[in-house]
GROMACS .gro file of C-alpha atoms in nm:
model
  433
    1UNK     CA    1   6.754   9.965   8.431
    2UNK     CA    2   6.753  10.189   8.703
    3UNK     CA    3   7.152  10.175   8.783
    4UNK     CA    4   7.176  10.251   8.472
    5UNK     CA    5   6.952  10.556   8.426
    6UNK     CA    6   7.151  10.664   8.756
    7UNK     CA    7   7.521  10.585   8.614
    8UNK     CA    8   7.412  10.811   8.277
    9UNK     CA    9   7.291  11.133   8.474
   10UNK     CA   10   7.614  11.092   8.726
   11UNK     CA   11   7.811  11.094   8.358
   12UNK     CA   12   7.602  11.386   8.249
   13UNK     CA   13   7.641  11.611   8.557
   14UNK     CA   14   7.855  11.940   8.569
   15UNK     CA   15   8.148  11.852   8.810
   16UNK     CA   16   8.141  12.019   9.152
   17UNK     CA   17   8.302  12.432   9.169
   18UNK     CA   18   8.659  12.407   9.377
   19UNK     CA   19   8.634  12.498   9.709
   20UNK     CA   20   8.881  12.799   9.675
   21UNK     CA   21   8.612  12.975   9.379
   22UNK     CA   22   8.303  12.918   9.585
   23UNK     CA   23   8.498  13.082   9.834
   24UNK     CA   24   8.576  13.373   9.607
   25UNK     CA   25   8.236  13.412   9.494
   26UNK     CA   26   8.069  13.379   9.836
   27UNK     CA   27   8.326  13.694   9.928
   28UNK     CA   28   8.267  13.857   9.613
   29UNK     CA   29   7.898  13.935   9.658
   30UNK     CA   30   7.962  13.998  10.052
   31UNK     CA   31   8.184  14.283   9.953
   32UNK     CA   32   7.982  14.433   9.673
   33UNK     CA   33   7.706  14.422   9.913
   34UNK     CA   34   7.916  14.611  10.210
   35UNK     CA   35   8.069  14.838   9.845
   36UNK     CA   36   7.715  14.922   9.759
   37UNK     CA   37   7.639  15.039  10.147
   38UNK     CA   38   7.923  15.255  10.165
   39UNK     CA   39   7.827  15.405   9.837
   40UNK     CA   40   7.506  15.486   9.938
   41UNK     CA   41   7.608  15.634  10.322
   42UNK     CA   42   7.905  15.870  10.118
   43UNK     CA   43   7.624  15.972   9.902
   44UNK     CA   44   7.385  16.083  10.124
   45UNK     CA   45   7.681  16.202  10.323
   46UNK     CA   46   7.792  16.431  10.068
   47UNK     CA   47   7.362  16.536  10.026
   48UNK     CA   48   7.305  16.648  10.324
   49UNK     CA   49   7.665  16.773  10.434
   50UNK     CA   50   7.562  17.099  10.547
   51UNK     CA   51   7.419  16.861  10.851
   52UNK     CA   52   7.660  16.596  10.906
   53UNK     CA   53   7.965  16.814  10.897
   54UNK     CA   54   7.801  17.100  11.170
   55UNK     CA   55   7.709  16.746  11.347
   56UNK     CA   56   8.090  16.620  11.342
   57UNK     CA   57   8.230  17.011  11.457
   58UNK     CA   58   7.957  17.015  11.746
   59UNK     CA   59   8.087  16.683  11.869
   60UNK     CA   60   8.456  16.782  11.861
   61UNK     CA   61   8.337  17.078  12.057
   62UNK     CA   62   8.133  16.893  12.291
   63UNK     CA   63   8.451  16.711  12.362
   64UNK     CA   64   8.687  17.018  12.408
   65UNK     CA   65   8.438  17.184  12.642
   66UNK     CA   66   8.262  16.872  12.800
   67UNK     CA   67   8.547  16.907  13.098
   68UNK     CA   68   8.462  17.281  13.160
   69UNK     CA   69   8.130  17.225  13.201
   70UNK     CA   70   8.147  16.938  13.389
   71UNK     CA   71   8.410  17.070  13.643
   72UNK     CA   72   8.099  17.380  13.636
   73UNK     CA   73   7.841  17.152  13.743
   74UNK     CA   74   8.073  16.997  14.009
   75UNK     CA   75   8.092  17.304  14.172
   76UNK     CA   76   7.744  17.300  14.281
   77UNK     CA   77   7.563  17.471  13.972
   78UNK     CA   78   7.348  17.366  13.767
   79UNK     CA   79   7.329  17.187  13.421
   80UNK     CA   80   7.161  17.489  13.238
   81UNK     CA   81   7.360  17.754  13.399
   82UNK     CA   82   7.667  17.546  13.403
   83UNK     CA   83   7.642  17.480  12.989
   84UNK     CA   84   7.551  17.891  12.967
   85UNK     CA   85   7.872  17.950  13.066
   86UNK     CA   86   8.045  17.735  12.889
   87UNK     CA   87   7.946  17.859  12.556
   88UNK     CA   88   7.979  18.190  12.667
   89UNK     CA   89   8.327  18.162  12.759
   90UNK     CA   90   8.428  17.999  12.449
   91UNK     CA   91   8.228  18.267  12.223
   92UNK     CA   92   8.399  18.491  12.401
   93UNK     CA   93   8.749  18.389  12.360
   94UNK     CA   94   8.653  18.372  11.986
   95UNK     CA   95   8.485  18.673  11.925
   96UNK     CA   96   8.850  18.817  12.125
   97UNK     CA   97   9.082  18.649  11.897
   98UNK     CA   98   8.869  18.737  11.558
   99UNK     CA   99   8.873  19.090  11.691
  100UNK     CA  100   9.260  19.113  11.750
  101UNK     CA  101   9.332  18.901  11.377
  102UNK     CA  102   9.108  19.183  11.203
  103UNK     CA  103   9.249  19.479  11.383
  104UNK     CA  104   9.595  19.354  11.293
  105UNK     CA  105   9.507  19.261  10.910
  106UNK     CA  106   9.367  19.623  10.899
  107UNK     CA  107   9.661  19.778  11.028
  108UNK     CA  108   9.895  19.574  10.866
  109UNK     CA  109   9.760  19.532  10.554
  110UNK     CA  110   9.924  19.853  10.388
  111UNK     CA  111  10.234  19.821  10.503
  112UNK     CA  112  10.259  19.418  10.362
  113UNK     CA  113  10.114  19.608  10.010
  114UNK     CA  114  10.420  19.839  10.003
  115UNK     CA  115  10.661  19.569  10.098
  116UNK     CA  116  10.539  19.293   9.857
  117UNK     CA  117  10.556  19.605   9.554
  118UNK     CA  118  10.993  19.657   9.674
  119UNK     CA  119  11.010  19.295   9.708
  120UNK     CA  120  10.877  19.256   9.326
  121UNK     CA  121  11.102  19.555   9.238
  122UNK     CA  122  11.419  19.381   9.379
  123UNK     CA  123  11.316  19.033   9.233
  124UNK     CA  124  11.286  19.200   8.905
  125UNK     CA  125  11.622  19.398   8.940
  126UNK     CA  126  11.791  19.082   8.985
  127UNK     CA  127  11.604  18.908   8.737
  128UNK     CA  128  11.775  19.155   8.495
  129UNK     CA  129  12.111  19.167   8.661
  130UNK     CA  130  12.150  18.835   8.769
  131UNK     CA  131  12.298  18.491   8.611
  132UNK     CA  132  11.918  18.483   8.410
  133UNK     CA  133  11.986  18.807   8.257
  134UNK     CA  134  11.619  18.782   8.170
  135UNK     CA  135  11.509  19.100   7.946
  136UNK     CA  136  11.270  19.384   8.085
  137UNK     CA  137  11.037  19.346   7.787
  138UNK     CA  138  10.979  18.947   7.915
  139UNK     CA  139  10.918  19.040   8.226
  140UNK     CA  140  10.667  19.337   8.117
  141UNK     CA  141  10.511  19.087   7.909
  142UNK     CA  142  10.466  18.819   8.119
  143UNK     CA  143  10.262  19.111   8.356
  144UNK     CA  144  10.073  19.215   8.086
  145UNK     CA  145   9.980  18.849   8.007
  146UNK     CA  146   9.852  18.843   8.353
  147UNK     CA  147   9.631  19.124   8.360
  148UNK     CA  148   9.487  19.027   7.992
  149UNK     CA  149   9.440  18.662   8.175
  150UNK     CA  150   9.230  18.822   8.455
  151UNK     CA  151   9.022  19.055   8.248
  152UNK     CA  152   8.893  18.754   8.000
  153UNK     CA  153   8.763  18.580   8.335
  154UNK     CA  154   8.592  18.901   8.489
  155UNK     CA  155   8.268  18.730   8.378
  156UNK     CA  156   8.359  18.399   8.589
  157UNK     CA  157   8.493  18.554   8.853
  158UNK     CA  158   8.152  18.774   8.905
  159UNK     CA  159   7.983  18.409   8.912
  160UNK     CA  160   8.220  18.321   9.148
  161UNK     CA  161   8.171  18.562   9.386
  162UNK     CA  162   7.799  18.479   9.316
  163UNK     CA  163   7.844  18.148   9.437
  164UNK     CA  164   8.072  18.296   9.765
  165UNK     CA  165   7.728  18.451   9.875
  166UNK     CA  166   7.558  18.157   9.835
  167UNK     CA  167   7.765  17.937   9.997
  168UNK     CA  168   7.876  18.236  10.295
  169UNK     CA  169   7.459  18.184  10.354
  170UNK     CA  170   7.506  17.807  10.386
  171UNK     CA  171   7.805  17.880  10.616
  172UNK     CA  172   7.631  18.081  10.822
  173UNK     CA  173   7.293  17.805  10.877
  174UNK     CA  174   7.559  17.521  10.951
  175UNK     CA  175   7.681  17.779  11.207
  176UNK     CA  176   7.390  17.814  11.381
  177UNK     CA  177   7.300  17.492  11.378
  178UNK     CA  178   7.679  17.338  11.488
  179UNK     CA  179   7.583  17.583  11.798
  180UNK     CA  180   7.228  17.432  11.903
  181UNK     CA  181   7.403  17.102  11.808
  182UNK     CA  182   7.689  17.176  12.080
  183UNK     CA  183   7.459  17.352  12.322
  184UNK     CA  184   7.201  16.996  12.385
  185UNK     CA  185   7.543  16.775  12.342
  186UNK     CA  186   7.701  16.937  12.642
  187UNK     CA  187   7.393  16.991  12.868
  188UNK     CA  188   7.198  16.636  12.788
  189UNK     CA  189   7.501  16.430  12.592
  190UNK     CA  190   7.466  16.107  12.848
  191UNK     CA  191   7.068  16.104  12.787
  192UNK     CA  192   7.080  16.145  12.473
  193UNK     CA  193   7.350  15.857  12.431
  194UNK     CA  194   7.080  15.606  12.667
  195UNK     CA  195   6.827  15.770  12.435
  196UNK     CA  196   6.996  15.588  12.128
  197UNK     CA  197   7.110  15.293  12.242
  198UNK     CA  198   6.775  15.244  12.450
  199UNK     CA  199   6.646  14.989  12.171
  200UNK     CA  200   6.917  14.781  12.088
  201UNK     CA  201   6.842  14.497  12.376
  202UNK     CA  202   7.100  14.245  12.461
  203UNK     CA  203   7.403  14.411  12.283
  204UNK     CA  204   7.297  14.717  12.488
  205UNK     CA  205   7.666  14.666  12.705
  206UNK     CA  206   7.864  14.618  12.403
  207UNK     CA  207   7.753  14.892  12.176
  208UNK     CA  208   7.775  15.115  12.506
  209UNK     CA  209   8.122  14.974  12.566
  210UNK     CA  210   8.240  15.080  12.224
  211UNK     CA  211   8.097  15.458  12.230
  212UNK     CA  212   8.272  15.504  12.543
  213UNK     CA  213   8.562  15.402  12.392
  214UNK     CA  214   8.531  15.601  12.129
  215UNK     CA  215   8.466  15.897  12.313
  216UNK     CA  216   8.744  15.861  12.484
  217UNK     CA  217   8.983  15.857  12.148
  218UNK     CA  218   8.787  16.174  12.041
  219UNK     CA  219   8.811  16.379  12.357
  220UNK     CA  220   9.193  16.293  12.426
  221UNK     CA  221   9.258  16.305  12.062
  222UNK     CA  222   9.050  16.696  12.032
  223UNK     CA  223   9.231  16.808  12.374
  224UNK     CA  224   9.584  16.693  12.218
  225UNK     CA  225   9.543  16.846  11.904
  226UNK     CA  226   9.429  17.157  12.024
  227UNK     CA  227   9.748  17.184  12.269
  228UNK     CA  228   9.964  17.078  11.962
  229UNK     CA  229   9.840  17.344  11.763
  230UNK     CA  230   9.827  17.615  11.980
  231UNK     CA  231  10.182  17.554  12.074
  232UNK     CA  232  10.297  17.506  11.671
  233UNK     CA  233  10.082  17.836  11.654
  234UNK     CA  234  10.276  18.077  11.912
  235UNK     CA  235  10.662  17.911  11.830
  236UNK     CA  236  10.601  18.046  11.453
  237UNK     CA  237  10.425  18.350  11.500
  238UNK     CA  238  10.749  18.448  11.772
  239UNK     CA  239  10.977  18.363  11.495
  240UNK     CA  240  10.755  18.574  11.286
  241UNK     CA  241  10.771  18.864  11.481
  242UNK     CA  242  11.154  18.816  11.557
  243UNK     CA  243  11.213  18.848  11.163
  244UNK     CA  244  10.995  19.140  11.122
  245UNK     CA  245  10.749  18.942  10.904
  246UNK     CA  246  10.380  19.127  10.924
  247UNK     CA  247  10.045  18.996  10.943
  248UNK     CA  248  10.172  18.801  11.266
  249UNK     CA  249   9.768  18.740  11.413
  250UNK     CA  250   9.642  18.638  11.066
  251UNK     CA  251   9.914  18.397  11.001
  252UNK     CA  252   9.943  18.236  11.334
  253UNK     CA  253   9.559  18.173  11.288
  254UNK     CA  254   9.637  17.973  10.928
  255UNK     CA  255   9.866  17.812  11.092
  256UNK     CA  256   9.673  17.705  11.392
  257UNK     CA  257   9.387  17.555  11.205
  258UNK     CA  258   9.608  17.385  10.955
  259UNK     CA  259   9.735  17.168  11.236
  260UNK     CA  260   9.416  16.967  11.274
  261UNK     CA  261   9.486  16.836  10.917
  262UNK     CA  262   9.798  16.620  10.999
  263UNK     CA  263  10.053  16.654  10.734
  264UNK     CA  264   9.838  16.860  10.465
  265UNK     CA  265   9.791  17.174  10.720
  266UNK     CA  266  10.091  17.230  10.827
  267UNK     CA  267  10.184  17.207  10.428
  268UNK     CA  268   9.937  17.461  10.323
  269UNK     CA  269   9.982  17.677  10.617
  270UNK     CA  270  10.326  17.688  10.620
  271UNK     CA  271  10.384  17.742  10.271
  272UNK     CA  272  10.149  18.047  10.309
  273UNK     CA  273  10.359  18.192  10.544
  274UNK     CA  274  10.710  18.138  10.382
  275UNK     CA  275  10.508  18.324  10.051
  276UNK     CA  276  10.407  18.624  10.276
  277UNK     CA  277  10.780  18.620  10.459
  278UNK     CA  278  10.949  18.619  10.089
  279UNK     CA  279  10.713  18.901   9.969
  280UNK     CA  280  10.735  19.108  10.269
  281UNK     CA  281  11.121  19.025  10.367
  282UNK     CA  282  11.298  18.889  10.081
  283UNK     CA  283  11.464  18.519   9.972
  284UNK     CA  284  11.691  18.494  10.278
  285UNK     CA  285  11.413  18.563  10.573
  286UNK     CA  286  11.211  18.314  10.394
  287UNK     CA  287  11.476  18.076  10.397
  288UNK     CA  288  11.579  18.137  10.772
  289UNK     CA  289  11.174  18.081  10.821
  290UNK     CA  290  11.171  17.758  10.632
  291UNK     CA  291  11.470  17.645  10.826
  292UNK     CA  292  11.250  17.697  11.179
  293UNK     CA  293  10.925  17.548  11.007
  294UNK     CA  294  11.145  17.234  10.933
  295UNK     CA  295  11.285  17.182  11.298
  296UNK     CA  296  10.980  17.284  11.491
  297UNK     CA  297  10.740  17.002  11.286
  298UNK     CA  298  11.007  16.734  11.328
  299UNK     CA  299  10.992  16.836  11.719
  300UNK     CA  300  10.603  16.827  11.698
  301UNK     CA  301  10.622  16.468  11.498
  302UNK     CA  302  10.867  16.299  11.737
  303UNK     CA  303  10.785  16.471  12.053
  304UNK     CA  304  10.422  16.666  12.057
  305UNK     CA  305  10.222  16.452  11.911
  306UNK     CA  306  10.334  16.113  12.105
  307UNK     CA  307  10.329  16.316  12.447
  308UNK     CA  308  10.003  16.517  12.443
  309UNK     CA  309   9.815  16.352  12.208
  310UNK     CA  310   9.881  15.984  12.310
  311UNK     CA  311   9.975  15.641  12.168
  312UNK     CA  312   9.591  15.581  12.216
  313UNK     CA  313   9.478  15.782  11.870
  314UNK     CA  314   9.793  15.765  11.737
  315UNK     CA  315   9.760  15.590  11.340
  316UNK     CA  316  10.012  15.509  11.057
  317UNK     CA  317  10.119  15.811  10.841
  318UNK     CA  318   9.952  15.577  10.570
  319UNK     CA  319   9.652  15.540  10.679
  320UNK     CA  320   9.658  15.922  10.763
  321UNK     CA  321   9.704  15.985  10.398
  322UNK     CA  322   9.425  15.793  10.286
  323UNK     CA  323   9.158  15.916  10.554
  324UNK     CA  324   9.291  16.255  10.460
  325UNK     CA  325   9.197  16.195  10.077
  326UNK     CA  326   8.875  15.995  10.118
  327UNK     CA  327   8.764  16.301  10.360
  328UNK     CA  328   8.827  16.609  10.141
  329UNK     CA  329   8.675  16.357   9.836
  330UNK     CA  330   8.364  16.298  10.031
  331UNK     CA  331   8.338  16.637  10.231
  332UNK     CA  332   8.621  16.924  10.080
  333UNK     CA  333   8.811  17.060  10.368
  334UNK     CA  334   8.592  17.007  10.678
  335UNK     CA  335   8.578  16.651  10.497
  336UNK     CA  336   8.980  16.620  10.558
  337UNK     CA  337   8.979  16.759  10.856
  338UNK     CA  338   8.736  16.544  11.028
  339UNK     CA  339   8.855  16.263  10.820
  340UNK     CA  340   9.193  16.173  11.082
  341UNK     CA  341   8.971  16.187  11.424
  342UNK     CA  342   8.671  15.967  11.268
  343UNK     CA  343   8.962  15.695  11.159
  344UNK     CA  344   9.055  15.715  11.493
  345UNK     CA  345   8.725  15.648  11.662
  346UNK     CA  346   8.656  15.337  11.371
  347UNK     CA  347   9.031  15.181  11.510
  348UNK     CA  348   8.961  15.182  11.881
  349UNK     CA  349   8.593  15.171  11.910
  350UNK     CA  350   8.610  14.817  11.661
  351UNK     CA  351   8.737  14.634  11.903
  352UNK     CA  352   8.483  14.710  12.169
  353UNK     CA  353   8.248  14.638  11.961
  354UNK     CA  354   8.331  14.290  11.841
  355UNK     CA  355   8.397  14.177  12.208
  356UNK     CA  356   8.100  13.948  12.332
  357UNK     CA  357   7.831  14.100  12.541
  358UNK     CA  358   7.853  14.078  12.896
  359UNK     CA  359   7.587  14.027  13.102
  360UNK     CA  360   7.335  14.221  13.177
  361UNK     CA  361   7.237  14.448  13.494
  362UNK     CA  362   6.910  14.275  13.668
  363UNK     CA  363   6.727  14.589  13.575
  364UNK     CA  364   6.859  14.625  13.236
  365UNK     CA  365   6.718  14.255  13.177
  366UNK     CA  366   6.420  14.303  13.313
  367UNK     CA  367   6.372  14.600  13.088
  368UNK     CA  368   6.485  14.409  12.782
  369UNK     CA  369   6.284  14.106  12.819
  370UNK     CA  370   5.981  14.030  12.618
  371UNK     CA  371   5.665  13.972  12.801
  372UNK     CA  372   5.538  13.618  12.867
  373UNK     CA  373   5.906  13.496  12.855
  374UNK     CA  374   5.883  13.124  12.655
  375UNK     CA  375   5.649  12.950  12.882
  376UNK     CA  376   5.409  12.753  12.764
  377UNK     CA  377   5.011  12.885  12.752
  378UNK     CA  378   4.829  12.796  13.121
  379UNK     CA  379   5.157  12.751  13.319
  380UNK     CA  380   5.143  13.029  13.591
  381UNK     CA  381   5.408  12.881  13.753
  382UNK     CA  382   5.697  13.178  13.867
  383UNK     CA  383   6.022  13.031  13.693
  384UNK     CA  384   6.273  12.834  13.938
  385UNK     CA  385   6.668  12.862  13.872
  386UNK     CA  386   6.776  12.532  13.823
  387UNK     CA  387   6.990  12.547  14.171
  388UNK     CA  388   6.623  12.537  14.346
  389UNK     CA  389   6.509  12.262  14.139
  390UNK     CA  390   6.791  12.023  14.222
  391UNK     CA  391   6.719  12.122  14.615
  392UNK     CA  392   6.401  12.036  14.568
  393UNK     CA  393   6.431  11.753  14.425
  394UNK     CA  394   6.736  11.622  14.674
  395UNK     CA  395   6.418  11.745  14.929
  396UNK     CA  396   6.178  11.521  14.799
  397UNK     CA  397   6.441  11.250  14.750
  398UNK     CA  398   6.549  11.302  15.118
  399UNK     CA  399   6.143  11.295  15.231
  400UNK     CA  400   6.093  10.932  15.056
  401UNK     CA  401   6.452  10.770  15.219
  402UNK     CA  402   6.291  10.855  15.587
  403UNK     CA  403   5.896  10.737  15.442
  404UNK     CA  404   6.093  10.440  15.300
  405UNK     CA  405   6.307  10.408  15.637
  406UNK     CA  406   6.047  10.403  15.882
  407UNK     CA  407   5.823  10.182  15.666
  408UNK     CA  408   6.103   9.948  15.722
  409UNK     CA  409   6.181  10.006  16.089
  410UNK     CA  410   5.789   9.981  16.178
  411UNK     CA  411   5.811   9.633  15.988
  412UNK     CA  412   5.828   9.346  16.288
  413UNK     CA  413   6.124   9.111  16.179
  414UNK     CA  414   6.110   8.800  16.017
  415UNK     CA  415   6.200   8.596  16.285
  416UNK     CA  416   5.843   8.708  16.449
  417UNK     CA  417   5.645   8.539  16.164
  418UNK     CA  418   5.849   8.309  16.010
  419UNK     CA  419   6.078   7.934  16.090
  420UNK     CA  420   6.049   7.781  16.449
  421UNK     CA  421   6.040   8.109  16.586
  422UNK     CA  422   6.322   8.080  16.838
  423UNK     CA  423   6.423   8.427  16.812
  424UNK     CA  424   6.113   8.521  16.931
  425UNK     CA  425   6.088   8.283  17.186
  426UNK     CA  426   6.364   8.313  17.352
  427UNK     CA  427   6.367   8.705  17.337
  428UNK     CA  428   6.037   8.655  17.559
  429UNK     CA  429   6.194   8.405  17.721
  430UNK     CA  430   6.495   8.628  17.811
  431UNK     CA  431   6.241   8.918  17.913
  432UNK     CA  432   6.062   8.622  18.187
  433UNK     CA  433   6.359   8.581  18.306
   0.00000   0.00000   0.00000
């Protein structure tokens, strides 16, 4: 009765899932698990961005101007004074450069006005007299359609420059606090670093491990870039000034910041500039221009960027591409600007990570362990490494051999006690004689 009961609800089960679809399902609902995390880190990412992104700029400063002041404080002075300087030096070479691009722009400015207005005079003459033969009524329509355009959207624009103040306020708080950020970062960055990994116990060594290692890829990868760009910066604008192209500061500027976004900045940057050398200078200096942009960022690709910047941070042009667009999705432009450095970090600091943890320092263990250990309640006994216990116990072993060997060497032989005794006989007899 019973093998039978057994043989029907064998019959009745559901047969067993394959092995490859609980696979897929035990993945499944680990990665919408790890998708659900990420959603909620890019969302309070993009909440409270006016904080993370003055975070991620203070630490790329930290690590342009970390050798300064240490190279300050290894000169005898101290950590303060030696940060003090530091930021004023850099503020200083800031506040220079900002002075010089607006004294140029200023003086400039007119002159580009009054070249851009014969440019579109000759661009319109040969619209007219060219192979287009386009008529002068198109072209005054298509202006007019302009201006008409503009004027419907006064009311927007007005909101939009609205919205500029608002956001030049915002601006102006992340500035402030990107510089308290970078001040504490370069005069207490390695205490605060033990500060946060102070609680993390036994993987103390390997979560250190991998922040040094990813400091490392951010500091050579900020010191690179910066030499990269400040060379791509002063090639153009001399080619600039060669070809009589104004606005020479301003442009240079562009062009330096658009070479911390790889591929994108020097896109946007350099397509500015060609605009401003057509409208100033005509078709042909803008061509001669685009010619120079071409050869110089093939030189950076294939020569700059492995040289100063290192095979270290260096990352496919694909996953370049797809940092870029997840950072200005998440974060605009200081999104895709940070975007390249931070995939950087991930690539070389994951490895560090995952490594096991070595051992730790005798004082490091002896802050990490918990108190009372795992002995048992009423045993005050001090803990013995297992090296003493086998000594002690060869000891003891060693003690009972001699116990046990002069038990036996105190015992009188059997001959003494035992059989006709003729041992012992004649050993006296052999000590009368």
């Amino acid at each position: 009765m019973n093998d039978e009961r057994h043989r029907r609800s064998a019959a009745s089960a559901s047969p067993p899932a394959p092995p490859l679809l609980r696979a897929a399902a035990a993945w499944s609902w680990r990665l919408i698990a790890i998708g659900a995390v990420g959603y909620g880190l890019v969302w309070i990412i993009g909440t409270l961005k006016i904080v993370f992104l003055p975070c991620a700029i203070a630490l790329f400063l930290c690590a342009l101007l970390r050798p300064l002041t240490a190279r300050l404080e290894r000169a005898g002075l101290p950590s303060l004074a030696a940060t003090w300087i530091t930021m004023l030096i850099a503020l200083a070479v800031l506040g220079g450069i900002g002075t010089f691009v607006g004294i140029q722009a200023n003086q400039e400015f007119p002159k580009l006005a009054t070249e851009v207005q014969a440019t579109a005079r000759s661009l319109q003459h040969w619209l007219e007299t060219g192979p287009l033969h386009v008529k002068h009524s198109q072209i005054q329509n298509s202006i007019d359609q302009g201006i008409n355009y503009l004027e419907k959207r006064r009311g927007k624009l007005a909101n939009t420059a609205v919205q500029a103040g608002a956001v030049t306020l915002e601006v102006l708080a992340a500035l402030v606090l990107m510089l308290f950020i970078t001040f504490f970062l370069l005069k207490d960055g390695a205490r605060i670093w033990d500060w946060t990994i102070g609680g993390t116990g036994r993987y103390r060594p390997r979560i250190d491990r991998a922040g040094r290692a990813a400091w490392e890829t951010l500091s050579q990868y900020v010191h690179g870039t910066v030499m990269v760009a400040a060379i791509h910066a002063v090639v153009l604008a001399v080619v600039l000034a060669v070809l009589g192209v104004p606005l020479v500061a301003p442009l240079a500027v562009v062009i330096f910041l658009g070479s911390f976004i790889p591929i994108v900045g020097i896109l946007v940057g350099g397509a500015l500039a060609v605009a401003v050398a057509f409208a100033a200078k005509g078709g042909l200096i803008a061509l001669i221009f685009l010619g120079v942009l071409i050869i110089e960022h093939q030189a950076e690709s294939h020569l700059l960027q492995p040289l100063l910047v290192g095979r270290l941070v260096r990352l496919h042009p694909l996953a370049i591409i797809l940092a870029i667009s997840v950072g200005g999705i998440v974060g605009g432009i200081p999104g895709a600007a940070v975007a390249v450095p931070v995939a950087a970090v991930v690539y070389r600091a994951w490895p560090a990570l995952r490594d096991p943890p070595e051992e730790l320092p005798p004082d490091v263990a002896a802050a990490t362990e918990p108190p009372g250990g795992d002995e048992p309640p009423g045993d005050d006994r001090p803990d013995r490494p297992a090296g003493d216990d086998e000594r002690a116990g060869g000891d003891e072993r060693a003690g009972e051999d001699e116990r046990v060997g002069g038990d036996e060497r105190e015992r009188p032989p059997e001959g003494e006690n035992d059989g006709d005794g003729s041992g012992g006989k004649a050993g006296r007899g052999g000590a009368d004689d």
